[in-house]
Every structure is written in structure tokens, then in C-alpha cells.
Amino acid sequence: MSSPHLRTYAYRAQNHPNAAARLLLETVVRKKSNLSVSVDVTSADDFLAIIDAVGPYVCLIKTHIDIIEDFTPGLIQKLQALSQKHDFLIFEDRKFADIGNTVALQYSSGVYKIASWAHITNAHTVPGPSIITGLASVGLPLGRGLLLLAEMSSNGSLATGSYTEEAARMARANPNFVMGFIAQRRMETVGLTTCETAGEDDFLVLAPGVGLESKGDAMGQQYRTPREVILKSGCDIIIVGRGVYGSPKNLDIQEVRNQAGRYRTAGWEAYEERVLSQ
Ligand code: S5P
């Protein structure tokens, strides 16, 4: 059985057990884009302007909703309107990390009510499998999907070795709600014992730490190119933030649009090379 990343996105869309993963893969195919833009800005106007500019080029918009200074619930309606206009899904990068009961409340309630609008969210595995149980109790009935942080792009990350292996096992035990990983490589064989073989699961790998020019920032971020991430490491979706929008202090919306187009092309060409080389 070949690894899922060697099959087309279209094939994988038809067979995925998780509703949000199916929607994402269908969007990737419709838009010929495996680009997710991470919109890490603090003003609601900049947030919406960037999303409107990159919308045509992305399959997924990644948010950190709690960094918006002038957040109002109306912002979510505007985000959803842009999601309809441009045909993309929404991923709130909340990185839940608490016991099941607490994360269920954080996911469903409070100011942001994340589960009501984010198709996808993510969680650290540090609390153990109960974090999946808690989030699934809210997200599964809504058709949402969860990504587990199996690895991180930052220098000195502790998510390595047996921690990453345990994250892979936790995903395999929960394939209905866990749709994939935030990681830097494929996870099919990670954490298998010597007598186990990779199963049929298709976990999507969404990879942050992607840049065409820069190799990193002053705070430990590390970048690889879309080609390295998609072709060499077999990841499925590239997550790009500052590589697309530059510095929020000098936003140039035409340049944001150009960069989104550039990353989309780079990500898609790397995917085509990957599946065609089979
Ligand atoms: O390992 C990780 C996981 C995540 S979700 N490394 C990351 O950088 N991220 C997120 O991806 C991070 O929180 C930020 O929102 C984005 C990368 O942004 P960039 O500007 O460095 O591309």
C-alpha cells in the first residue's frame, strides 16, 4: 500500500473519514491550491484586507483570533462571508493544551466560540488522549476536524522522538476526529513497533515554517521552501504567514496578492511533481 501522499488530492478527498478533511481536500482540488495563509495581524481591518487579497489563492485561512485587538463577534461574520466569497476553509490555530473538560469549554464557549466557525483547530498532545475526547465531544457533531501538533518548526522544539511517536499513536486511535498533524514530515510510520505496518489511515500533514526567501526569524522560527516541504518531506499543505504578507506595519495589498500567487504556484508545482513522478 503506497503512502497517502503519493495519491492525488482528488482520490484522497473521496475516501477520507473526516468531514472537514474531505471539505479541505475538495477545496484544494477545486482551487488547485495547497496553500494556507496564516494571518497573524492585530487589526481587524488588516486581517480582513489580507484575507480578501489572498482568498483566491488559498484552500485554507489560518487564524489566531485572540491576537485581534478590536475583535467583535461581527468579525466572524465577515470572515465567514469571505470564506464563502473566495471558497476557503477556516483553521483557528488555538493549540489547545488542557484537560478534556476545559478544552471542550474553551472550544465551544467564551468570547470566540471557536467550534461554531472554525472548520479545523489543533491541539498539543501533552495532556494525553483525553484532550481529543474533550474536543471531539464538541467538534465531531459539527463535522469539524482536529490536527495534533506532532512536531514544531521552532528551533529547540521539545516535540521530537517519543513525544512525536505518541502523538502519531494518539491520532491512529482517533481517526474520525483527528484529520492530521501539524508536523514537518509524514507520520504514517512514526511510532510503529517493529511488528506493526502502516495502516490505511490518511492523516493530512499541514506544515508551517515555510518561506521562499528567509531561512528564519529572530525568535527561533525556521523556514523551508514549498518544494522541500511538499516534495521532499511529503507534507500536504504549506502554511505561510509573513512570507506572504511581509510586515503588517507596511502592508502592500498588491504585493500580498502577488506573493500569495507565487506560493500557491510553488506549492502546486511541487505537488504535481510528487504525484506525477509515481
Ligand atoms: O510548529 C509550528 C506550528 C504552528 S501552527 N510553527 C508555526 O510557526 N506555527 C504557526 O504558523 C505560527 O503560530 C504562525 O501562526 C505560523 C507561521 O507564521 P510565519 O509568519 O512564520 O510563516
Short mmCIF file of C-alpha atoms in Angstrom, two decimals, residues 164-263:
data_model
loop_
_atom_site.label_atom_id
_atom_site.label_comp_id
_atom_site.label_asym_id
_atom_site.label_seq_id
_atom_site.Cartn_x
_atom_site.Cartn_y
_atom_site.Cartn_z
CA THR A 164 6.11 12.75 18.36
CA GLU A 165 5.63 8.97 18.28
CA GLU A 166 2.97 9.17 20.98
CA ALA A 167 1.17 11.93 19.04
CA ALA A 168 1.11 9.67 15.98
CA ARG A 169 -0.35 6.81 18.06
CA MET A 170 -2.99 9.10 19.55
CA ALA A 171 -4.08 10.08 16.04
CA ARG A 172 -4.29 6.45 14.90
CA ALA A 173 -6.55 5.68 17.86
CA ASN A 174 -8.93 8.55 16.87
CA PRO A 175 -9.09 8.65 13.06
CA ASN A 176 -12.63 10.04 12.89
CA PHE A 177 -11.96 13.36 14.57
CA VAL A 178 -8.17 13.63 14.15
CA MET A 179 -7.73 14.52 10.46
CA GLY A 180 -3.99 15.02 10.57
CA PHE A 181 -0.98 16.70 12.05
CA ILE A 182 0.94 19.89 12.29
CA ALA A 183 4.33 18.43 11.50
CA GLN A 184 7.35 18.70 9.25
CA ARG A 185 7.19 15.27 7.56
CA ARG A 186 4.89 12.27 7.05
CA MET A 187 3.74 10.40 10.11
CA GLU A 188 2.50 7.03 8.73
CA THR A 189 5.38 5.00 10.08
CA VAL A 190 6.21 7.12 13.11
CA GLY A 191 5.69 5.28 16.39
CA LEU A 192 5.03 1.86 14.86
CA THR A 193 6.56 -1.10 16.68
CA THR A 194 8.78 -3.44 14.66
CA CYS A 195 5.90 -5.89 14.09
CA GLU A 196 3.37 -3.21 13.02
CA THR A 197 2.89 -1.94 9.46
CA ALA A 198 1.34 1.37 8.40
CA GLY A 199 -2.45 1.14 8.20
CA GLU A 200 -4.90 2.65 5.73
CA ASP A 201 -5.31 5.93 7.61
CA ASP A 202 -4.85 9.13 5.65
CA PHE A 203 -3.65 11.82 8.03
CA LEU A 204 -3.06 15.17 6.36
CA VAL A 205 0.20 16.90 7.24
CA LEU A 206 -0.03 20.68 7.42
CA ALA A 207 3.43 22.22 7.65
CA PRO A 208 4.25 25.68 8.96
CA GLY A 209 7.73 27.18 8.78
CA VAL A 210 7.60 27.84 5.02
CA GLY A 211 9.42 30.66 3.24
CA LEU A 212 10.81 31.19 -0.24
CA GLU A 213 13.43 33.75 0.78
CA SER A 214 14.02 33.78 4.51
CA LYS A 215 15.54 30.87 6.46
CA GLY A 216 14.16 32.02 9.81
CA ASP A 217 13.35 34.92 12.09
CA ALA A 218 14.92 36.42 15.21
CA MET A 219 12.69 34.36 17.52
CA GLY A 220 13.56 30.80 16.56
CA GLN A 221 11.26 30.25 13.58
CA GLN A 222 12.87 28.07 10.86
CA TYR A 223 11.77 28.09 7.21
CA ARG A 224 11.98 25.58 4.38
CA THR A 225 10.83 26.11 0.80
CA PRO A 226 7.48 24.79 -0.51
CA ARG A 227 9.42 22.31 -2.65
CA GLU A 228 11.31 20.92 0.33
CA VAL A 229 8.12 20.66 2.36
CA ILE A 230 5.78 19.15 -0.28
CA LEU A 231 8.13 17.17 -2.49
CA LYS A 232 10.96 16.09 -0.23
CA SER A 233 9.10 15.77 3.09
CA GLY A 234 5.72 14.70 1.67
CA CYS A 235 3.61 17.23 3.58
CA ASP A 236 0.18 18.08 2.16
CA ILE A 237 -0.45 21.76 2.89
CA ILE A 238 2.01 24.64 3.24
CA ILE A 239 1.24 27.23 5.91
CA VAL A 240 2.75 30.62 5.11
CA GLY A 241 2.44 33.79 7.16
CA ARG A 242 4.98 36.58 6.86
CA GLY A 243 6.33 35.18 3.59
CA VAL A 244 3.02 36.31 2.08
CA TYR A 245 2.08 39.48 3.95
CA GLY A 246 5.54 40.75 4.98
CA SER A 247 5.44 43.28 7.81
CA PRO A 248 1.96 44.33 8.96
CA LYS A 249 3.44 47.82 9.54
CA ASN A 250 3.97 48.29 5.79
CA LEU A 251 1.10 46.35 4.26
CA ASP A 252 1.11 46.47 0.46
CA ILE A 253 -2.02 44.63 -0.62
CA GLN A 254 -0.96 44.24 -4.26
CA GLU A 255 2.31 42.68 -3.09
CA VAL A 256 0.39 40.40 -0.69
CA ARG A 257 -1.67 39.20 -3.66
CA ASN A 258 1.48 38.63 -5.76
CA GLN A 259 3.16 36.65 -3.00
CA ALA A 260 0.09 34.50 -2.41
CA GLY A 261 0.07 33.66 -6.13
CA ARG A 262 3.77 32.85 -6.00
CA TYR A 263 3.47 30.50 -3.01
#
